Amino acid sequence: MANHKFESMNVPEMLGVTPIALVTDEEIWNRLVTPQVKAFLGEIQSHKITVRETTDGDFGGDEVSNLNDHRLYGGQKGYVRFPYINAFYRTTNGALVIKRDGVKFKVLAWVGNIDKGEGDLIFKVALRDRRYDGTKRANDTALLDFPYDDPKFNHPKMIEGMVENASTVELSVYTFMPGSRIVEACGDKALDAFVRSPYEYVGRPKYFLRQFKKAWKSKRAPGQVGNPIPDVSRIVAGVTEAFARERGYDYMENACSHYHVAKWAESLGYRYSEKRCAEALSQFAEGLKRIKAAGIKLTRPQESWVVAIQSLPREFIPKEFDMAGPVWPQNNIDQANLWVWKPLSERALAVHPLPVKTKAPEAPTKEAEKATNPAK
């Protein structure tokens, strides 16, 4: 009898343990947590690492999700499909929490007295392997903020001409200066909620316009309920790209929540995954040019607000801002996402070379990080 040819298997990855999950806490602290975030946190005082299987957190805001409503022990709610590792690092001024499962790690920095519910989330960065997107399994990870099971809007193979058997990873970044939230500055809870998620109020156009007028006078863009920490956007993009490249990923992706986020991604060399999104961005850019040519000066946050107001019924859009058609593709409520992507690996770059003018963000390599941390 001829010898049977057995197929090789990558058992860890088939069971859901992907390369991005293996980025260590030490790498995250030394390379990803920025100097300014570290300055707010202070020194690490102690740590506790546990494996968890429930949605409960250690304090308000620390909970995880159970989007597929997985139940154990006779139907009891609150148990997640796959366990996750929770690493809690208490610092001088707060805590650093790193959560990870097989497909994602999420880093959260808190300052203030978290034990008394007075913690302020100032930094949240995550990398997530997208191989299960477009299927129910995508929602099995307890570390999600939104579902990704829609096969139309969240299929992981949207990139035209992507290399065979490509691996992709999603980046998400949030950062706020401590004490800078709108509700803390002026006590306006309604404005805080509107700025955090303006598209939730599109069905109430008169209310939207009242809050829009207040947001317009601020320096806050949609989604920016607090001032960003300056060095996060400068450092995090390069470090996360390095993490993904070192783990063998072909592409980095991002779902852009608002116009200013998409323009930031463009500046880093990202491209739009869908033609409908690329066309919408082109229409927005042309519309903003016309508005400025008419003599209206716009700040960068105001550009994003002009884009956001296009989602109202047209009769409610102020005439000076009416772009006659385009609507922002991602409302951060349903699963219609505005995906952008960037090639990372050599084989991806061979098919999708970066534009000559695009310079990759600087990121400390493992060797450079060791050189600046001789104790390692």
mmCIF file of C-alpha atoms in Angstrom:
data_model
loop_
_atom_site.group_PDB
_atom_site.id
_atom_site.type_symbol
_atom_site.label_atom_id
_atom_site.label_comp_id
_atom_site.label_asym_id
_atom_site.label_seq_id
_atom_site.Cartn_x
_atom_site.Cartn_y
_atom_site.Cartn_z
ATOM 1 C CA MET A 1 0.000 0.000 0.000
ATOM 2 C CA ALA A 2 1.419 3.376 -1.021
ATOM 3 C CA ASN A 3 2.386 5.744 1.757
ATOM 4 C CA HIS A 4 -0.332 8.278 2.411
ATOM 5 C CA LYS A 5 0.707 11.892 2.033
ATOM 6 C CA PHE A 6 -0.340 13.691 5.179
ATOM 7 C CA GLU A 7 -1.236 17.356 4.976
ATOM 8 C CA SER A 8 0.706 19.726 7.177
ATOM 9 C CA MET A 9 -1.229 21.798 9.712
ATOM 10 C CA ASN A 10 -0.538 24.919 11.675
ATOM 11 C CA VAL A 11 -2.387 23.691 14.737
ATOM 12 C CA PRO A 12 -2.196 26.875 16.881
ATOM 13 C CA GLU A 13 -3.525 29.072 14.084
ATOM 14 C CA MET A 14 -6.249 26.582 13.119
ATOM 15 C CA LEU A 15 -7.419 26.662 16.724
ATOM 16 C CA GLY A 16 -7.448 30.441 16.669
ATOM 17 C CA VAL A 17 -4.065 31.428 18.107
ATOM 18 C CA THR A 18 -2.759 33.903 15.536
ATOM 19 C CA PRO A 19 0.662 35.558 15.296
ATOM 20 C CA ILE A 20 -0.479 38.975 16.541
ATOM 21 C CA ALA A 21 -1.547 37.449 19.864
ATOM 22 C CA LEU A 22 2.089 36.655 20.627
ATOM 23 C CA VAL A 23 3.286 40.245 20.935
ATOM 24 C CA THR A 24 4.551 40.360 24.512
ATOM 25 C CA ASP A 25 3.566 42.756 27.286
ATOM 26 C CA GLU A 26 7.210 43.803 27.526
ATOM 27 C CA GLU A 27 7.238 44.812 23.844
ATOM 28 C CA ILE A 28 3.992 46.706 24.314
ATOM 29 C CA TRP A 29 5.311 48.659 27.308
ATOM 30 C CA ASN A 30 8.736 49.396 25.815
ATOM 31 C CA ARG A 31 7.686 50.172 22.248
ATOM 32 C CA LEU A 32 3.967 50.923 21.976
ATOM 33 C CA VAL A 33 3.053 52.867 25.119
ATOM 34 C CA THR A 34 4.296 56.336 24.242
ATOM 35 C CA PRO A 35 6.526 58.506 26.450
ATOM 36 C CA GLN A 36 3.720 60.938 27.197
ATOM 37 C CA VAL A 37 1.305 58.153 28.134
ATOM 38 C CA LYS A 38 3.991 56.644 30.389
ATOM 39 C CA ALA A 39 4.496 60.032 32.022
ATOM 40 C CA PHE A 40 0.803 60.160 32.918
ATOM 41 C CA LEU A 41 0.806 56.564 34.185
ATOM 42 C CA GLY A 42 4.002 56.692 36.205
ATOM 43 C CA GLU A 43 6.067 53.629 37.064
ATOM 44 C CA ILE A 44 4.674 50.090 37.200
ATOM 45 C CA GLN A 45 4.204 49.136 40.858
ATOM 46 C CA SER A 46 2.745 45.607 40.635
ATOM 47 C CA HIS A 47 1.035 43.222 38.263
ATOM 48 C CA LYS A 48 -1.510 40.419 38.185
ATOM 49 C CA ILE A 49 -2.058 38.130 35.199
ATOM 50 C CA THR A 50 -5.147 35.918 34.999
ATOM 51 C CA VAL A 51 -7.078 33.829 32.479
ATOM 52 C CA ARG A 52 -10.742 34.840 32.384
ATOM 53 C CA GLU A 53 -13.952 33.514 30.865
ATOM 54 C CA THR A 54 -16.572 36.070 31.925
ATOM 55 C CA THR A 55 -17.446 39.541 30.720
ATOM 56 C CA ASP A 56 -16.796 41.090 34.135
ATOM 57 C CA GLY A 57 -13.985 43.612 34.542
ATOM 58 C CA ASP A 58 -12.065 44.857 37.564
ATOM 59 C CA PHE A 59 -13.710 48.292 37.467
ATOM 60 C CA GLY A 60 -16.203 50.326 35.454
ATOM 61 C CA GLY A 61 -15.203 50.391 31.778
ATOM 62 C CA ASP A 62 -12.991 47.298 32.085
ATOM 63 C CA GLU A 63 -15.662 44.843 30.940
ATOM 64 C CA VAL A 64 -15.387 42.755 27.753
ATOM 65 C CA SER A 65 -18.062 41.720 25.235
ATOM 66 C CA ASN A 66 -20.088 38.596 24.461
ATOM 67 C CA LEU A 67 -21.573 39.511 21.073
ATOM 68 C CA ASN A 68 -22.585 35.965 20.144
ATOM 69 C CA ASP A 69 -24.263 35.519 23.570
ATOM 70 C CA HIS A 70 -22.284 32.398 24.381
ATOM 71 C CA ARG A 71 -23.614 30.623 27.463
ATOM 72 C CA LEU A 72 -22.140 27.967 29.716
ATOM 73 C CA TYR A 73 -23.143 26.082 32.833
ATOM 74 C CA GLY A 74 -26.787 25.439 32.067
ATOM 75 C CA GLY A 75 -27.437 28.604 30.064
ATOM 76 C CA GLN A 76 -25.871 31.116 32.448
ATOM 77 C CA LYS A 77 -25.166 34.436 30.747
ATOM 78 C CA GLY A 78 -21.928 36.403 31.015
ATOM 79 C CA TYR A 79 -19.506 33.710 29.824
ATOM 80 C CA VAL A 80 -17.403 34.301 26.731
ATOM 81 C CA ARG A 81 -16.772 31.860 23.873
ATOM 82 C CA PHE A 82 -12.983 31.823 24.219
ATOM 83 C CA PRO A 83 -11.021 32.628 27.395
ATOM 84 C CA TYR A 84 -8.769 35.665 27.363
ATOM 85 C CA ILE A 85 -5.700 36.733 29.306
ATOM 86 C CA ASN A 86 -6.033 39.832 31.476
ATOM 87 C CA ALA A 87 -2.761 41.491 32.507
ATOM 88 C CA PHE A 88 -3.306 44.220 35.096
ATOM 89 C CA TYR A 89 -0.348 46.504 35.798
ATOM 90 C CA ARG A 90 -0.936 48.954 38.615
ATOM 91 C CA THR A 91 1.081 52.126 38.130
ATOM 92 C CA THR A 92 1.889 55.158 40.266
ATOM 93 C CA ASN A 93 -1.008 57.143 38.840
ATOM 94 C CA GLY A 94 -3.407 54.504 37.505
ATOM 95 C CA ALA A 95 -3.196 51.236 35.611
ATOM 96 C CA LEU A 96 -2.185 49.671 32.333
ATOM 97 C CA VAL A 97 -4.446 46.797 31.262
ATOM 98 C CA ILE A 98 -3.497 44.433 28.441
ATOM 99 C CA LYS A 99 -6.140 41.966 27.291
ATOM 100 C CA ARG A 100 -5.447 39.290 24.695
ATOM 101 C CA ASP A 101 -7.005 36.232 23.164
ATOM 102 C CA GLY A 102 -6.108 34.239 20.057
ATOM 103 C CA VAL A 103 -6.857 36.959 17.524
ATOM 104 C CA LYS A 104 -6.405 40.276 19.303
ATOM 105 C CA PHE A 105 -4.555 42.247 21.915
ATOM 106 C CA LYS A 106 -5.946 45.453 23.391
ATOM 107 C CA VAL A 107 -3.969 47.934 25.495
ATOM 108 C CA LEU A 108 -5.786 50.360 27.816
ATOM 109 C CA ALA A 109 -4.194 53.029 29.988
ATOM 110 C CA TRP A 110 -6.150 54.535 32.880
ATOM 111 C CA VAL A 111 -5.196 57.379 35.211
ATOM 112 C CA GLY A 112 -6.907 58.317 38.442
ATOM 113 C CA ASN A 113 -8.439 56.269 41.241
ATOM 114 C CA ILE A 114 -9.866 53.332 39.305
ATOM 115 C CA ASP A 115 -10.771 51.519 42.553
ATOM 116 C CA LYS A 116 -13.321 54.245 43.314
ATOM 117 C CA GLY A 117 -14.625 54.462 39.751
ATOM 118 C CA GLU A 118 -12.709 57.673 39.077
ATOM 119 C CA GLY A 119 -10.394 56.364 36.379
ATOM 120 C CA ASP A 120 -9.905 58.266 33.143
ATOM 121 C CA LEU A 121 -9.239 56.188 29.993
ATOM 122 C CA ILE A 122 -6.454 58.008 28.136
ATOM 123 C CA PHE A 123 -5.085 55.416 25.679
ATOM 124 C CA LYS A 124 -6.580 52.438 23.839
ATOM 125 C CA VAL A 125 -4.712 50.665 21.050
ATOM 126 C CA ALA A 126 -5.503 47.276 19.568
ATOM 127 C CA LEU A 127 -4.320 44.946 16.811
ATOM 128 C CA ARG A 128 -6.703 42.233 15.592
ATOM 129 C CA ASP A 129 -6.213 39.407 13.104
ATOM 130 C CA ARG A 130 -9.013 39.659 10.516
ATOM 131 C CA ARG A 131 -9.057 36.068 9.210
ATOM 132 C CA TYR A 132 -12.521 35.292 10.608
ATOM 133 C CA ASP A 133 -14.217 38.536 9.563
ATOM 134 C CA GLY A 134 -17.423 38.101 7.603
ATOM 135 C CA THR A 135 -18.410 35.052 9.683
ATOM 136 C CA LYS A 136 -20.011 34.552 13.090
ATOM 137 C CA ARG A 137 -16.676 33.387 14.463
ATOM 138 C CA ALA A 138 -15.354 36.942 14.137
ATOM 139 C CA ASN A 139 -17.642 37.937 17.002
ATOM 140 C CA ASP A 140 -16.449 35.151 19.304
ATOM 141 C CA THR A 141 -13.569 37.213 20.612
ATOM 142 C CA ALA A 142 -14.493 38.950 23.864
ATOM 143 C CA LEU A 143 -12.301 41.951 23.019
ATOM 144 C CA LEU A 144 -14.543 43.529 20.370
ATOM 145 C CA ASP A 145 -16.232 46.914 20.499
ATOM 146 C CA PHE A 146 -18.296 46.245 17.345
ATOM 147 C CA PRO A 147 -19.407 43.117 15.426
ATOM 148 C CA TYR A 148 -17.572 42.070 12.248
ATOM 149 C CA ASP A 149 -19.666 39.166 10.941
ATOM 150 C CA ASP A 150 -21.315 40.918 7.966
ATOM 151 C CA PRO A 151 -19.954 39.177 4.827
ATOM 152 C CA LYS A 152 -20.562 42.213 2.592
ATOM 153 C CA PHE A 153 -19.010 45.002 4.622
ATOM 154 C CA ASN A 154 -16.396 43.075 6.609
ATOM 155 C CA HIS A 155 -15.100 40.418 4.259
ATOM 156 C CA PRO A 156 -11.338 40.055 4.913
ATOM 157 C CA LYS A 157 -10.452 39.843 1.199
ATOM 158 C CA MET A 158 -11.621 43.256 -0.027
ATOM 159 C CA ILE A 159 -8.211 44.436 -1.226
ATOM 160 C CA GLU A 160 -8.059 44.324 -5.011
ATOM 161 C CA GLY A 161 -5.130 42.216 -6.220
ATOM 162 C CA MET A 162 -4.128 41.118 -2.710
ATOM 163 C CA VAL A 163 -1.487 38.420 -2.586
ATOM 164 C CA GLU A 164 -2.444 34.759 -2.268
ATOM 165 C CA ASN A 165 -3.316 33.541 1.235
ATOM 166 C CA ALA A 166 -2.747 37.038 2.567
ATOM 167 C CA SER A 167 -2.836 37.733 6.280
ATOM 168 C CA THR A 168 -4.226 41.046 7.500
ATOM 169 C CA VAL A 169 -4.428 42.800 10.841
ATOM 170 C CA GLU A 170 -6.642 45.694 11.942
ATOM 171 C CA LEU A 171 -5.335 48.684 13.886
ATOM 172 C CA SER A 172 -7.541 50.794 16.157
ATOM 173 C CA VAL A 173 -6.313 53.803 18.161
ATOM 174 C CA TYR A 174 -8.007 56.093 20.703
ATOM 175 C CA THR A 175 -6.304 58.665 22.910
ATOM 176 C CA PHE A 176 -7.483 61.421 25.252
ATOM 177 C CA MET A 177 -5.641 63.826 27.535
ATOM 178 C CA PRO A 178 -6.670 63.179 31.139
ATOM 179 C CA GLY A 179 -9.316 65.586 32.391
ATOM 180 C CA SER A 180 -10.042 66.964 28.926
ATOM 181 C CA ARG A 181 -13.415 65.368 28.201
ATOM 182 C CA ILE A 182 -16.212 67.755 27.293
ATOM 183 C CA VAL A 183 -18.339 66.651 30.223
ATOM 184 C CA GLU A 184 -15.438 67.337 32.590
ATOM 185 C CA ALA A 185 -14.671 70.737 31.092
ATOM 186 C CA CYS A 186 -18.187 72.172 31.017
ATOM 187 C CA GLY A 187 -20.542 69.523 32.387
ATOM 188 C CA ASP A 188 -22.458 69.271 29.106
ATOM 189 C CA LYS A 189 -23.385 65.567 28.982
ATOM 190 C CA ALA A 190 -25.550 65.998 25.898
ATOM 191 C CA LEU A 191 -22.751 67.595 23.870
ATOM 192 C CA ASP A 192 -20.315 64.947 25.099
ATOM 193 C CA ALA A 193 -22.630 62.189 23.868
ATOM 194 C CA PHE A 194 -23.223 63.942 20.536
ATOM 195 C CA VAL A 195 -19.536 64.471 19.798
ATOM 196 C CA ARG A 196 -18.769 60.883 20.773
ATOM 197 C CA SER A 197 -21.286 59.429 18.277
ATOM 198 C CA PRO A 198 -22.955 62.090 16.093
ATOM 199 C CA TYR A 199 -24.494 59.666 13.595
ATOM 200 C CA GLU A 200 -26.757 58.306 16.309
ATOM 201 C CA TYR A 201 -28.658 61.607 16.109
ATOM 202 C CA VAL A 202 -29.177 61.810 12.338
ATOM 203 C CA GLY A 203 -32.793 60.716 12.848
ATOM 204 C CA ARG A 204 -33.306 63.806 15.039
ATOM 205 C CA PRO A 205 -32.079 66.511 12.628
ATOM 206 C CA LYS A 206 -33.199 69.545 14.668
ATOM 207 C CA TYR A 207 -31.448 68.207 17.769
ATOM 208 C CA PHE A 208 -28.423 67.326 15.630
ATOM 209 C CA LEU A 209 -28.189 70.917 14.387
ATOM 210 C CA ARG A 210 -28.411 72.360 17.909
ATOM 211 C CA GLN A 211 -25.525 70.222 19.105
ATOM 212 C CA PHE A 212 -23.660 70.745 15.815
ATOM 213 C CA LYS A 213 -23.622 74.518 16.412
ATOM 214 C CA LYS A 214 -22.016 74.001 19.825
ATOM 215 C CA ALA A 215 -19.474 71.476 18.518
ATOM 216 C CA TRP A 216 -18.636 73.826 15.631
ATOM 217 C CA LYS A 217 -17.266 76.433 18.026
ATOM 218 C CA SER A 218 -15.005 73.945 19.761
ATOM 219 C CA LYS A 219 -11.728 72.456 18.583
ATOM 220 C CA ARG A 220 -13.150 68.935 18.805
ATOM 221 C CA ALA A 221 -13.686 66.809 15.719
ATOM 222 C CA PRO A 222 -16.402 64.131 15.599
ATOM 223 C CA GLY A 223 -15.495 61.367 18.033
ATOM 224 C CA GLN A 224 -13.020 63.565 19.935
ATOM 225 C CA VAL A 225 -14.686 63.902 23.334
ATOM 226 C CA GLY A 226 -11.229 64.719 24.710
ATOM 227 C CA ASN A 227 -8.029 66.324 23.437
ATOM 228 C CA PRO A 228 -5.608 63.800 21.932
ATOM 229 C CA ILE A 229 -2.252 63.062 23.544
ATOM 230 C CA PRO A 230 0.215 64.627 21.051
ATOM 231 C CA ASP A 231 2.775 61.836 20.636
ATOM 232 C CA VAL A 232 0.288 58.977 20.127
ATOM 233 C CA SER A 233 -0.520 59.575 16.451
ATOM 234 C CA ARG A 234 3.163 60.217 15.761
ATOM 235 C CA ILE A 235 4.466 56.994 17.341
ATOM 236 C CA VAL A 236 1.744 54.340 17.426
ATOM 237 C CA ALA A 237 1.309 53.918 13.653
ATOM 238 C CA GLY A 238 4.956 53.026 13.086
ATOM 239 C CA VAL A 239 5.224 50.702 16.077
ATOM 240 C CA THR A 240 2.076 48.748 15.247
ATOM 241 C CA GLU A 241 3.215 48.369 11.641
ATOM 242 C CA ALA A 242 6.516 47.005 12.937
ATOM 243 C CA PHE A 243 4.696 44.542 15.213
ATOM 244 C CA ALA A 244 2.598 43.285 12.304
ATOM 245 C CA ARG A 245 5.519 43.092 9.897
ATOM 246 C CA GLU A 246 7.662 41.189 12.399
ATOM 247 C CA ARG A 247 4.845 38.628 12.806
ATOM 248 C CA GLY A 248 4.588 38.051 9.064
ATOM 249 C CA TYR A 249 1.423 39.976 8.200
ATOM 250 C CA ASP A 250 0.959 41.145 4.623
ATOM 251 C CA TYR A 251 -1.397 44.085 5.181
ATOM 252 C CA MET A 252 -2.428 46.531 7.896
ATOM 253 C CA GLU A 253 -6.046 47.699 7.828
ATOM 254 C CA ASN A 254 -8.163 50.264 9.605
ATOM 255 C CA ALA A 255 -11.870 51.132 9.693
ATOM 256 C CA CYS A 256 -11.982 54.948 9.621
ATOM 257 C CA SER A 257 -14.608 56.380 11.934
ATOM 258 C CA HIS A 258 -14.563 59.980 10.646
ATOM 259 C CA TYR A 259 -13.174 62.171 7.863
ATOM 260 C CA HIS A 260 -10.124 63.405 9.797
ATOM 261 C CA VAL A 261 -9.229 59.783 10.633
ATOM 262 C CA ALA A 262 -9.372 58.842 6.958
ATOM 263 C CA LYS A 263 -7.133 61.785 6.032
ATOM 264 C CA TRP A 264 -4.662 60.726 8.763
ATOM 265 C CA ALA A 265 -4.641 57.232 7.257
ATOM 266 C CA GLU A 266 -4.088 58.697 3.791
ATOM 267 C CA SER A 267 -1.061 60.597 5.082
ATOM 268 C CA LEU A 268 0.431 57.282 6.234
ATOM 269 C CA GLY A 269 -0.014 55.638 2.831
ATOM 270 C CA TYR A 270 -3.303 53.807 3.361
ATOM 271 C CA ARG A 271 -5.625 53.189 0.402
ATOM 272 C CA TYR A 272 -9.373 52.635 0.227
ATOM 273 C CA SER A 273 -10.605 49.067 -0.054
ATOM 274 C CA GLU A 274 -13.872 49.835 -1.823
ATOM 275 C CA LYS A 275 -14.536 52.001 -4.852
ATOM 276 C CA ARG A 276 -17.655 53.492 -3.198
ATOM 277 C CA CYS A 277 -15.530 54.777 -0.315
ATOM 278 C CA ALA A 278 -12.785 56.175 -2.529
ATOM 279 C CA GLU A 279 -15.415 57.998 -4.603
ATOM 280 C CA ALA A 280 -17.101 59.393 -1.480
ATOM 281 C CA LEU A 281 -13.790 60.732 -0.151
ATOM 282 C CA SER A 282 -13.071 62.351 -3.492
ATOM 283 C CA GLN A 283 -16.499 64.019 -3.442
ATOM 284 C CA PHE A 284 -15.926 65.280 0.098
ATOM 285 C CA ALA A 285 -12.544 66.728 -0.832
ATOM 286 C CA GLU A 286 -14.048 68.543 -3.824
ATOM 287 C CA GLY A 287 -16.990 69.757 -1.735
ATOM 288 C CA LEU A 288 -14.691 71.195 0.926
ATOM 289 C CA LYS A 289 -12.672 72.972 -1.777
ATOM 290 C CA ARG A 290 -15.843 74.628 -3.086
ATOM 291 C CA ILE A 291 -16.865 75.726 0.403
ATOM 292 C CA LYS A 292 -13.447 77.257 1.066
ATOM 293 C CA ALA A 293 -13.404 78.895 -2.362
ATOM 294 C CA ALA A 294 -16.668 80.604 -1.380
ATOM 295 C CA GLY A 295 -14.764 82.336 1.411
ATOM 296 C CA ILE A 296 -15.613 80.096 4.368
ATOM 297 C CA LYS A 297 -12.596 79.279 6.503
ATOM 298 C CA LEU A 298 -12.580 75.799 8.030
ATOM 299 C CA THR A 299 -10.410 74.282 10.719
ATOM 300 C CA ARG A 300 -9.505 70.584 10.429
ATOM 301 C CA PRO A 301 -12.173 69.598 13.001
ATOM 302 C CA GLN A 302 -14.740 71.716 11.176
ATOM 303 C CA GLU A 303 -13.968 69.893 7.915
ATOM 304 C CA SER A 304 -14.986 66.680 9.628
ATOM 305 C CA TRP A 305 -18.181 68.276 10.933
ATOM 306 C CA VAL A 306 -19.087 69.480 7.439
ATOM 307 C CA VAL A 307 -18.696 65.898 6.237
ATOM 308 C CA ALA A 308 -20.791 64.564 9.124
ATOM 309 C CA ILE A 309 -23.670 66.973 8.473
ATOM 310 C CA GLN A 310 -24.089 65.533 4.958
ATOM 311 C CA SER A 311 -25.826 62.544 6.580
ATOM 312 C CA LEU A 312 -28.847 64.687 7.538
ATOM 313 C CA PRO A 313 -31.908 64.882 5.279
ATOM 314 C CA ARG A 314 -30.913 67.441 2.672
ATOM 315 C CA GLU A 315 -33.515 70.011 3.708
ATOM 316 C CA PHE A 316 -31.744 70.340 7.081
ATOM 317 C CA ILE A 317 -28.238 70.844 5.684
ATOM 318 C CA PRO A 318 -27.216 74.536 5.779
ATOM 319 C CA LYS A 319 -26.973 75.792 2.189
ATOM 320 C CA GLU A 320 -23.383 76.949 2.594
ATOM 321 C CA PHE A 321 -22.366 73.368 3.518
ATOM 322 C CA ASP A 322 -24.566 71.384 1.111
ATOM 323 C CA MET A 323 -22.449 69.019 -1.021
ATOM 324 C CA ALA A 324 -25.491 67.641 -2.887
ATOM 325 C CA GLY A 325 -25.060 63.949 -2.385
ATOM 326 C CA PRO A 326 -22.138 62.235 -0.657
ATOM 327 C CA VAL A 327 -22.779 60.605 2.716
ATOM 328 C CA TRP A 328 -20.099 59.394 5.117
ATOM 329 C CA PRO A 329 -19.801 55.599 4.555
ATOM 330 C CA GLN A 330 -19.249 54.542 8.200
ATOM 331 C CA ASN A 331 -21.767 55.602 10.858
ATOM 332 C CA ASN A 332 -20.178 53.569 13.689
ATOM 333 C CA ILE A 333 -23.581 52.016 14.402
ATOM 334 C CA ASP A 334 -24.103 49.304 11.785
ATOM 335 C CA GLN A 335 -21.429 47.192 10.054
ATOM 336 C CA ALA A 336 -20.932 49.386 6.980
ATOM 337 C CA ASN A 337 -17.241 50.150 7.482
ATOM 338 C CA LEU A 338 -14.840 52.365 5.572
ATOM 339 C CA TRP A 339 -11.858 50.041 5.274
ATOM 340 C CA VAL A 340 -8.406 51.305 4.330
ATOM 341 C CA TRP A 341 -5.309 49.199 3.865
ATOM 342 C CA LYS A 342 -1.544 49.388 3.564
ATOM 343 C CA PRO A 343 0.945 46.771 2.285
ATOM 344 C CA LEU A 344 3.537 45.581 4.810
ATOM 345 C CA SER A 345 5.306 42.426 3.665
ATOM 346 C CA GLU A 346 7.818 42.253 0.826
ATOM 347 C CA ARG A 347 5.455 40.191 -1.314
ATOM 348 C CA ALA A 348 2.598 42.646 -0.738
ATOM 349 C CA LEU A 349 4.864 45.599 -1.523
ATOM 350 C CA ALA A 350 5.960 43.885 -4.735
ATOM 351 C CA VAL A 351 2.329 43.940 -5.904
ATOM 352 C CA HIS A 352 1.320 47.199 -4.221
ATOM 353 C CA PRO A 353 4.422 49.440 -4.043
ATOM 354 C CA LEU A 354 4.170 52.498 -1.825
ATOM 355 C CA PRO A 355 4.049 55.906 -3.559
ATOM 356 C CA VAL A 356 7.481 57.504 -3.742
ATOM 357 C CA LYS A 357 6.350 60.456 -1.590
ATOM 358 C CA THR A 358 5.138 58.205 1.246
ATOM 359 C CA LYS A 359 7.612 57.758 4.039
ATOM 360 C CA ALA A 360 6.856 55.044 6.567
ATOM 361 C CA PRO A 361 6.514 56.288 10.160
ATOM 362 C CA GLU A 362 9.568 55.785 12.270
ATOM 363 C CA ALA A 363 9.324 52.842 14.649
ATOM 364 C CA PRO A 364 11.923 51.425 17.025
ATOM 365 C CA THR A 365 13.115 48.012 15.903
ATOM 366 C CA LYS A 366 13.793 45.195 18.334
ATOM 367 C CA GLU A 367 17.524 45.844 18.006
ATOM 368 C CA ALA A 368 17.151 49.587 18.615
ATOM 369 C CA GLU A 369 14.858 48.963 21.552
ATOM 370 C CA LYS A 370 17.458 46.644 23.102
ATOM 371 C CA ALA A 371 20.166 49.218 22.553
ATOM 372 C CA THR A 372 18.191 51.846 24.441
ATOM 373 C CA ASN A 373 17.236 49.390 27.199
ATOM 374 C CA PRO A 374 20.549 47.787 28.170
ATOM 375 C CA ALA A 375 18.937 46.051 31.142
ATOM 376 C CA LYS A 376 17.197 43.644 28.769
#
